[in-house]
Short mmCIF file of C-alpha atoms and ligand atoms in Angstrom, two decimals:
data_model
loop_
_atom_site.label_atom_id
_atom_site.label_comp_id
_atom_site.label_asym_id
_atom_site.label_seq_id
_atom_site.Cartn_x
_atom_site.Cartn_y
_atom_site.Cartn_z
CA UNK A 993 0.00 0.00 0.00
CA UNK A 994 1.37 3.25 -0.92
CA UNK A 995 0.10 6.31 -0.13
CA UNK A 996 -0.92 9.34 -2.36
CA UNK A 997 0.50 11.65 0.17
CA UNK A 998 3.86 10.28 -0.10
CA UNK A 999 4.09 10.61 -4.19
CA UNK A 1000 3.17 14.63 -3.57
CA UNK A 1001 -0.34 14.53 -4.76
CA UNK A 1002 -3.98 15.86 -3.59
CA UNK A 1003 -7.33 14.39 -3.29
CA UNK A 1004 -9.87 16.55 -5.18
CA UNK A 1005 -11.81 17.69 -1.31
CA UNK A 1006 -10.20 21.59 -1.42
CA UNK A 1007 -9.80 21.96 -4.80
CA UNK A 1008 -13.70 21.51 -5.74
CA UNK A 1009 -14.66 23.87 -2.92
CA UNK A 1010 -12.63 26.53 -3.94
CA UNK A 1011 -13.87 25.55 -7.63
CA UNK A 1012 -17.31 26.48 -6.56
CA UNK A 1013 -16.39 29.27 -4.59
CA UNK A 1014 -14.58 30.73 -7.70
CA UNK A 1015 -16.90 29.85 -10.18
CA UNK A 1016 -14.44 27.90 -12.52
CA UNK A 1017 -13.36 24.12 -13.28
CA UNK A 1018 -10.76 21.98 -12.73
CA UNK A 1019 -9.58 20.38 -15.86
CA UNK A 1020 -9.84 16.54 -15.85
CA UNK A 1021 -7.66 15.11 -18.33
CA UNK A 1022 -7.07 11.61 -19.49
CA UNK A 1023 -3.87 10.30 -20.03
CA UNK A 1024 -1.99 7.25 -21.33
CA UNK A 1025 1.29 8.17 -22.38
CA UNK A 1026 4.25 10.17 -21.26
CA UNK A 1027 3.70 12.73 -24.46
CA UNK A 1028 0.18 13.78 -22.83
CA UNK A 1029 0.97 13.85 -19.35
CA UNK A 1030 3.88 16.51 -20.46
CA UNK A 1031 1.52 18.57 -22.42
CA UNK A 1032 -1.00 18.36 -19.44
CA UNK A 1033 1.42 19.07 -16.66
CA UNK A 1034 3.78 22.31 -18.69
CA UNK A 1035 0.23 23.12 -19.69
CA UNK A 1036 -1.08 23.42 -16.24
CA UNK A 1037 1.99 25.01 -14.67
CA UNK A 1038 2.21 27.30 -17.28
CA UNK A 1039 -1.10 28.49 -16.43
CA UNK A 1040 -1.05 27.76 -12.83
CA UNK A 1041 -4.08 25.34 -12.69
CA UNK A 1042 -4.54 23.09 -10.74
CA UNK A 1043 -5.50 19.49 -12.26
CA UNK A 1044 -6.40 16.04 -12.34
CA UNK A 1045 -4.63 13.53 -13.79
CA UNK A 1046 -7.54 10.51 -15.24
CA UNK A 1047 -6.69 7.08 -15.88
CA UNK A 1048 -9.69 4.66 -17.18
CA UNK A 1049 -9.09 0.95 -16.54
CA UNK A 1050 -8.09 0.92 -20.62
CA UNK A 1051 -5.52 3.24 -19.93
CA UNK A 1052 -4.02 0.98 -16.94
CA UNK A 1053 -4.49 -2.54 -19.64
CA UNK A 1054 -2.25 -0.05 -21.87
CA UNK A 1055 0.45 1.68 -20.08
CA UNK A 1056 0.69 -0.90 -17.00
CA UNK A 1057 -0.48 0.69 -13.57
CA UNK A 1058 3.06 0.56 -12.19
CA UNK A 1059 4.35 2.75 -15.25
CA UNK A 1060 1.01 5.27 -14.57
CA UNK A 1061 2.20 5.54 -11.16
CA UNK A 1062 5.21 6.54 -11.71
CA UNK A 1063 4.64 8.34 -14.45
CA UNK A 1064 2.03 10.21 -11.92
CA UNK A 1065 4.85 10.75 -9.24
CA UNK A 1066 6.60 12.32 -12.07
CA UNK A 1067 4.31 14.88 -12.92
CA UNK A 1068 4.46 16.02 -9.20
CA UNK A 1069 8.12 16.57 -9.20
CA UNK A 1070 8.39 17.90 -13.00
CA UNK A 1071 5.54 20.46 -11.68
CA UNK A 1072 8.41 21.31 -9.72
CA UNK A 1073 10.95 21.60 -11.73
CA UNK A 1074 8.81 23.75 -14.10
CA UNK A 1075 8.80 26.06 -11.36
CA UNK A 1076 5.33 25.99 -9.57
CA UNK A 1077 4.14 22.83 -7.71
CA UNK A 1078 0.37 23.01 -8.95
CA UNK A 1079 -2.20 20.57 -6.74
CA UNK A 1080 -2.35 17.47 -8.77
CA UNK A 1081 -4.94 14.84 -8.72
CA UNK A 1082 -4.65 11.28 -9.57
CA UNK A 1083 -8.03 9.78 -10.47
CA UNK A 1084 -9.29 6.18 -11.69
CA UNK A 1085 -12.07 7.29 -14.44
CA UNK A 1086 -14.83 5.20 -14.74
CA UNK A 1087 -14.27 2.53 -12.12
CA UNK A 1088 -16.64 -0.40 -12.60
CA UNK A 1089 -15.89 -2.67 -9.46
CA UNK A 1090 -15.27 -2.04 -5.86
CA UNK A 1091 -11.74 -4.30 -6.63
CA UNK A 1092 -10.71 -1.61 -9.48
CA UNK A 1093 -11.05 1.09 -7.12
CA UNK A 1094 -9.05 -0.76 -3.87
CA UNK A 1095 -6.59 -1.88 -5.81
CA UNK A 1096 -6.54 2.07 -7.74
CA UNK A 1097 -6.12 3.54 -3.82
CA UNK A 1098 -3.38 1.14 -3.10
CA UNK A 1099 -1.34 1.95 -6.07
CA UNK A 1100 -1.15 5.89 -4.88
CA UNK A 1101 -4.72 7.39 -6.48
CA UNK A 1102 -5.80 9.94 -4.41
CA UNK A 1103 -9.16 9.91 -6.15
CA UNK A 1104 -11.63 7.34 -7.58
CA UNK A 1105 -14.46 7.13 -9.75
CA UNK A 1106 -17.16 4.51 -9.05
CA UNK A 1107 -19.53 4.26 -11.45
CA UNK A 1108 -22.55 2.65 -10.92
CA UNK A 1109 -24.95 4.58 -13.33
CA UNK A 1110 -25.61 0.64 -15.87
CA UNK A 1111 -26.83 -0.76 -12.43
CA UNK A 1112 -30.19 -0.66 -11.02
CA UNK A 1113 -30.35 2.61 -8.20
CA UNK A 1114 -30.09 0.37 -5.02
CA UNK A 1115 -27.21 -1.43 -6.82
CA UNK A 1116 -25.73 1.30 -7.47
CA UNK A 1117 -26.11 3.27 -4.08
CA UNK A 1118 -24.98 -0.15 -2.78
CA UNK A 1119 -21.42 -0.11 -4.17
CA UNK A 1120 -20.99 3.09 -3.93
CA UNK A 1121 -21.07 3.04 -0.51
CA UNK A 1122 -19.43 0.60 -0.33
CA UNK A 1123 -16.27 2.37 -2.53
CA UNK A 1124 -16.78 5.33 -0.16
CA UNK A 1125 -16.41 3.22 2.72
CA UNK A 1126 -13.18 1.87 1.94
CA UNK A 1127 -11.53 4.85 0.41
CA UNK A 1128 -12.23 7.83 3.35
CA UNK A 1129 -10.19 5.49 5.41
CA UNK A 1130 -7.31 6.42 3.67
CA UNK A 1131 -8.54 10.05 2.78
CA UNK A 1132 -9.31 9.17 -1.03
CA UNK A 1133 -12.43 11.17 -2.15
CA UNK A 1134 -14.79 9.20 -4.36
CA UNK A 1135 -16.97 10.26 -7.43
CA UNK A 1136 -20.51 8.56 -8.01
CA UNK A 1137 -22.59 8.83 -11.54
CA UNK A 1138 -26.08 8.90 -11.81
CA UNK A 1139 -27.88 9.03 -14.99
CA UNK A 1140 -26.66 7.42 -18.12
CA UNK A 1141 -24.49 9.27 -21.22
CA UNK A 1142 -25.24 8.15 -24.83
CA UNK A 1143 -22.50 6.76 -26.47
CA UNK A 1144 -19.77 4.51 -25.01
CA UNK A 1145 -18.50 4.39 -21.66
CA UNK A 1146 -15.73 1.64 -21.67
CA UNK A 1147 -17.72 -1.24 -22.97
CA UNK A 1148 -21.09 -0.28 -22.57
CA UNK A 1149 -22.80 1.26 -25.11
CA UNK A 1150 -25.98 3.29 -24.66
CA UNK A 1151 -28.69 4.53 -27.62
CA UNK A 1152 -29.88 7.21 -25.31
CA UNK A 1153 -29.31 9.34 -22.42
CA UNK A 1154 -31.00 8.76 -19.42
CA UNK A 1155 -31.03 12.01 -17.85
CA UNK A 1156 -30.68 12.22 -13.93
CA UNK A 1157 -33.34 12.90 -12.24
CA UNK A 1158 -33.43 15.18 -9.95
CA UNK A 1159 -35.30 13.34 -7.27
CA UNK A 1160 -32.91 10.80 -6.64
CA UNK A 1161 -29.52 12.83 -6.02
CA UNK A 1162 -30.08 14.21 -2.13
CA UNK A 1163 -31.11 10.03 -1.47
CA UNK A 1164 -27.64 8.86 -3.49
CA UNK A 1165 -25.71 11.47 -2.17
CA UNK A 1166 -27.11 10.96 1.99
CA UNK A 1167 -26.81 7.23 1.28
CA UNK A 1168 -23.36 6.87 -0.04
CA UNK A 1169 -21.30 9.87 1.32
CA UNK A 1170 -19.31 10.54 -1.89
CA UNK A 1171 -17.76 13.58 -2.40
CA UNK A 1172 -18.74 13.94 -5.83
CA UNK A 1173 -21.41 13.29 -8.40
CA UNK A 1174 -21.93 12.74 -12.41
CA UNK A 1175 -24.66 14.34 -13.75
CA UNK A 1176 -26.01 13.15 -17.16
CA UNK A 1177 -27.26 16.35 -18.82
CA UNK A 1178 -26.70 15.62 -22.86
CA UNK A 1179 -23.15 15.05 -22.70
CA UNK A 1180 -21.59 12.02 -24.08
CA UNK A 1181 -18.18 10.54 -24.72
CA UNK A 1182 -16.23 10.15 -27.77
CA UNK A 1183 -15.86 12.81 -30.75
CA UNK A 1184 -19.87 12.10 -32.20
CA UNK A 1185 -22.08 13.45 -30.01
CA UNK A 1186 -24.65 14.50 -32.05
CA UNK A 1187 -26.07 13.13 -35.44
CA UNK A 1188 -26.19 15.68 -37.99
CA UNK A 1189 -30.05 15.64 -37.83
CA UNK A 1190 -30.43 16.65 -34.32
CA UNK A 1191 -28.25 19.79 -35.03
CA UNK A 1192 -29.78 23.21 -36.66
CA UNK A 1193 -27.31 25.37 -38.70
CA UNK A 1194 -26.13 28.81 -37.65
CA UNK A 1195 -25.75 31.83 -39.98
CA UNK A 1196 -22.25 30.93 -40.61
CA UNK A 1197 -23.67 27.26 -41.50
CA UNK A 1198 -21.83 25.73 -38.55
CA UNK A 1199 -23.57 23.14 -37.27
CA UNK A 1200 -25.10 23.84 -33.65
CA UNK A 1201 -26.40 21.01 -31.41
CA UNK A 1202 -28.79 20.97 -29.06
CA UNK A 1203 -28.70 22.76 -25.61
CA UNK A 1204 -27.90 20.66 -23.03
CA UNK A 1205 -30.18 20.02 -20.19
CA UNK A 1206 -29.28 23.22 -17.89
CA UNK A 1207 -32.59 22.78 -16.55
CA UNK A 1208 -31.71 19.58 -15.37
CA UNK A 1209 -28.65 20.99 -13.56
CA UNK A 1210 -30.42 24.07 -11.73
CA UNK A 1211 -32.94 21.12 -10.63
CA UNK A 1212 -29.81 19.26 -9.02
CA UNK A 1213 -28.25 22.43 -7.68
CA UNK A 1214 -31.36 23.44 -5.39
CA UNK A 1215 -31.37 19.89 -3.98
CA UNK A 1216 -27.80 19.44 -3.17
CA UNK A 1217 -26.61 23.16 -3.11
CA UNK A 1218 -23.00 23.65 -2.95
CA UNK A 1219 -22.31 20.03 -3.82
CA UNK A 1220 -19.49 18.95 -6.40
CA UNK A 1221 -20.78 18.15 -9.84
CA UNK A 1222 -19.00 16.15 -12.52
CA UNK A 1223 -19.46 16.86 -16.45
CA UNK A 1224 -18.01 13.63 -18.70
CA UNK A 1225 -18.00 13.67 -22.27
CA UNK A 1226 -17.48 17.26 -22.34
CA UNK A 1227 -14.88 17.79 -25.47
CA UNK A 1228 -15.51 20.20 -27.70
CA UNK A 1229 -14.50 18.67 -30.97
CA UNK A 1230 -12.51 21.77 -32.38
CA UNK A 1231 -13.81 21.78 -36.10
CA UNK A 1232 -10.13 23.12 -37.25
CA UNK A 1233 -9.03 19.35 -35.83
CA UNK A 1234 -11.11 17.39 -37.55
CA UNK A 1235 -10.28 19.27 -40.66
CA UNK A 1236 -6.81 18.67 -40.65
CA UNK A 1237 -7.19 15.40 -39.80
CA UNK A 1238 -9.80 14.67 -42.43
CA UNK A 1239 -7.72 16.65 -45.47
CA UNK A 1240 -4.59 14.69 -44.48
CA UNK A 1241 -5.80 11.35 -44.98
CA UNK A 1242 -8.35 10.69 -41.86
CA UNK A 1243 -11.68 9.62 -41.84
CA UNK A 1244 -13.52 11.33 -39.26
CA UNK A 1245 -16.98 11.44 -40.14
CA UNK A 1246 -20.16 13.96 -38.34
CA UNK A 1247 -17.52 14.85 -35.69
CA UNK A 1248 -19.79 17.34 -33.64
CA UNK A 1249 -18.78 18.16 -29.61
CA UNK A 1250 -19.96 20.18 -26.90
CA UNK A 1251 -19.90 23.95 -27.78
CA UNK A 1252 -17.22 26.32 -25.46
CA UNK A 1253 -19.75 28.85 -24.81
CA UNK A 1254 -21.64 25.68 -23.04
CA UNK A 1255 -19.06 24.84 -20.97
CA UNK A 1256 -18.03 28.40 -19.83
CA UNK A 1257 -21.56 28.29 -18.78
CA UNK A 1258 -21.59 25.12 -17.17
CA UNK A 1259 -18.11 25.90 -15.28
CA UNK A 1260 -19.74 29.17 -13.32
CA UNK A 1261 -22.26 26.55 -11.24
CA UNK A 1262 -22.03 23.52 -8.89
CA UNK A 1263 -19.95 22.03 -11.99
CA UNK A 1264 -16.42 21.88 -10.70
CA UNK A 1265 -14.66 19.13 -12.54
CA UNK A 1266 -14.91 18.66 -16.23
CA UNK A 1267 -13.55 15.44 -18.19
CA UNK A 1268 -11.73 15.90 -21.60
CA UNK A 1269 -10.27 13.28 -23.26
CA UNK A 1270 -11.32 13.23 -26.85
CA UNK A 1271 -10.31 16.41 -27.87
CA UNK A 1272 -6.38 15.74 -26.86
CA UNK A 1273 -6.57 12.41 -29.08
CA UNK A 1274 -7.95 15.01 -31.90
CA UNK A 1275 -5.21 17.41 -31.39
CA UNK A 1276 -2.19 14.42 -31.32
CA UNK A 1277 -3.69 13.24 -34.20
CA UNK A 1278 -3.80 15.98 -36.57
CA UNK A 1279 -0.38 17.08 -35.43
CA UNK A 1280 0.98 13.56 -36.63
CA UNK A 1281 -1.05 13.10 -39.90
CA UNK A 1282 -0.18 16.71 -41.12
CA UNK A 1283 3.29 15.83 -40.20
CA UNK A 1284 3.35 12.27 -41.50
CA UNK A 1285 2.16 14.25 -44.83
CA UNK A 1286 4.62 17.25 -44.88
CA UNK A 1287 7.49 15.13 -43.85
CA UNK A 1288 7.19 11.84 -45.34
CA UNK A 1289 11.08 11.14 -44.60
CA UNK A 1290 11.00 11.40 -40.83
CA UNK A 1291 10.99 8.39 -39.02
CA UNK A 1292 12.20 9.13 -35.72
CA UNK A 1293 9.16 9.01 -33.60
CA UNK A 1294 10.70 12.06 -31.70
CA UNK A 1295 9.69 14.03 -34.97
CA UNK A 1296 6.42 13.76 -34.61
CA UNK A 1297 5.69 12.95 -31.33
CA UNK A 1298 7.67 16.25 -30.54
CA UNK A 1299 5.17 18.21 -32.29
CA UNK A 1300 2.06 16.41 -31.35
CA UNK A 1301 2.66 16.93 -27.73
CA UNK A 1302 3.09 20.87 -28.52
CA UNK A 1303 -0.26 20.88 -30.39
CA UNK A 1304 -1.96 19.18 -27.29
CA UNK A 1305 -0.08 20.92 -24.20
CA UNK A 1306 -1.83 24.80 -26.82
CA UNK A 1307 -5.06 23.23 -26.34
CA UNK A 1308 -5.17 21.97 -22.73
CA UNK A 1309 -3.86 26.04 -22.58
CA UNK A 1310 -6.76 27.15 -24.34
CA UNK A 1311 -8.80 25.01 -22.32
CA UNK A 1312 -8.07 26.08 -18.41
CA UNK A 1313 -8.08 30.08 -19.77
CA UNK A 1314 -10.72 30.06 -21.95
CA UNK A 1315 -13.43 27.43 -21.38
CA UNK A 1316 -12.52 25.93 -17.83
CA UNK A 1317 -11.67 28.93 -15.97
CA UNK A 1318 -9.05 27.52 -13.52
CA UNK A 1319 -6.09 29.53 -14.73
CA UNK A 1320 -4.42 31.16 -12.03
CA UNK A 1321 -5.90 29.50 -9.85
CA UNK A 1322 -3.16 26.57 -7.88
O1 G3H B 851 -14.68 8.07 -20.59
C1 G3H B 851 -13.84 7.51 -21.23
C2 G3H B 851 -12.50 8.12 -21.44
O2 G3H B 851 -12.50 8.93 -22.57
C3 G3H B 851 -11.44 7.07 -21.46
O3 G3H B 851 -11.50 6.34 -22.63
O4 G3H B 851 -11.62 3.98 -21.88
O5 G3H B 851 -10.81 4.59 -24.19
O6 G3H B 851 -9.38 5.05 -22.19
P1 G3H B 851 -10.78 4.88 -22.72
P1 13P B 852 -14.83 13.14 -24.02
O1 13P B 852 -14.91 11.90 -24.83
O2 13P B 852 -15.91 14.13 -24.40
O3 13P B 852 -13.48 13.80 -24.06
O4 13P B 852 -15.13 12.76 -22.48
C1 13P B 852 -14.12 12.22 -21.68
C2 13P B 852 -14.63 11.69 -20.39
O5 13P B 852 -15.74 11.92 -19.96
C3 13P B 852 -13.71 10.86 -19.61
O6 13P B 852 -14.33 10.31 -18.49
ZN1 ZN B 853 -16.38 9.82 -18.72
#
């Protein structure tokens, strides 16, 4: 068992009060490789935001969860070295069983995900308290989901949303003592969000989705006032991406996100953590096909790796000043 404390790194408890305090969010990124945890971390200090760090159970089958550790400890003392040691969170996205997240806290995380939101409510208030339980022993704090996203969350895949209902979050929230919650409100994961069809086109004919559910949100706020909210699924899909991606050989097809101005919105409430994933796999991978195109000779994966991680560490940048709100803020 090793502690989070001892690597240098912060559960998410102070950061999301202060978040809601200071009407901003703190930028939860996924990573999987020592390219984007650079770009996050320079990023971060750079802009002195504070962040979490997100590993999903795919990204432990890839890397190896002794390598993320590590690679985590890193971060804390390259923050360092950088020149400003920012609060840094290390958090298991998407946990699906209470053995994920015990084994997560004993391997340094000083935050988990449980996510219950595919099982039936009493299931899912169940293990979450159960995940709570366990990790306040060791001062880990603990984020629950209710309501289901469309699209795909690890394996499952869901038509619709299932929006959460209001009624249910003071119950889940009394019953399991987590620290956090997930709020489905027409996000989803991945870089489709929206089909074509359910989008109407501006002036400029840019396609613009519908609202989400901000309704939805106030609903939760007046029940649980003050109480940390989660946004998943919440990239953007920069258009100027998925163009480069698509002229230099890609295939990206009705590529539609969450808009900013949403977000910006969205940051000013009880939302105090917001997960972006998508958008830095957009970003590596325009930098390496326009590369791969304008430098067919290089094959030194410093080349274009190099570049990639510059393209991603502008937009995580872009993201904590301009959408997120948590610049200047560690
Ligand atoms: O919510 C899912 C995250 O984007 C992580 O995706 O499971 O493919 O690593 P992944
Ligand atoms: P995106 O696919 O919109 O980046 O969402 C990521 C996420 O929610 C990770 O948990
Ligand atoms: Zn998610």
């Amino acid at each position: 068992m090793i502690s989070y404390k001892e690597l240098g790194l912060v559960n998410s408890r102070e950061l999301f009060k202060e978040a809601i305090e200071g009407k901003y969010a703190i930028p939860a990124f996924n990573f999987n490789n020592m390219e984007q945890l650079q770009a996050i971390v320079s990023a971060c200090v750079e802009e002195s935001s504070p962040v979490i760090l997100q590993v999903s159970s795919g990204a432990r089958k890839y890397a190896n969860q002794t390598i993320l550790r590590y690679l985590a400890q890193g971060a804390v003392e390259y923050a360092k070295e950088l020149g400003k040691n920012i609060p840094i969170v290390l958090h298991l996205d998407h946990g699906d069983t209470f053995e994920l997240c015990k084994n997560c806290i004993e391997y340094g995380f000083s935050s988990v995900m449980i996510d219950g939101s595919h099982h039936a409510y009493d299931e899912n208030v169940e293990l979450t308290r159960k995940v709570v339980e366990y990790a306040h022993q060791y001062d880990v704090t603990v984020e629950g989901e209710l309501g289901v996203l469309a699209g795909i969350e690890d394996d499952v895949v869901a038509e619709q949303h299932t929006y959460t209902r209001p009624e249910e979050v003071e119950d889940f929230v009394a019953k399991t003592g987590v620290d956090s919650l997930a709020i489905s409100i027409g996000t989803s994961h991945g870089a489709n969000k929206f089909k074509p069809e359910q989008c109407t086109r501006n002036a400029d004919g840019v396609l613009v989705p519908p609202p989400l559910r901000f309704d939805i949100l106030e609903a939760i706020e007046k029940r649980i006032p003050g109480f940390p909210i989660v946004l998943h699924g919440s990239s953007s899909v920069p258009q100027d991406l998925v163009k480069i991606i698509n002229n230099n050989g890609g295939k990206l097809k009705d590529a539609i996100g969450i808009p900013e101005e949403e977000l910006r919105h969205a940051a000013q409430s009880a939302v105090c953590k917001i997960n972006i994933d998508s958008d830095g796999r957009l970003a590596m991978t325009a930098a390496i096909r326009e590369n791969f195109i304008l430098h067919p000779e290089w094959f030194d994966p410093r080349q274009y790796l190099g570049p990639a991680r510059e393209t991603l560490k502008q937009l995580y940048k872009h993201k904590v000043v301009h959408v997120l709100g948590s610049a200047g803020h560690a």
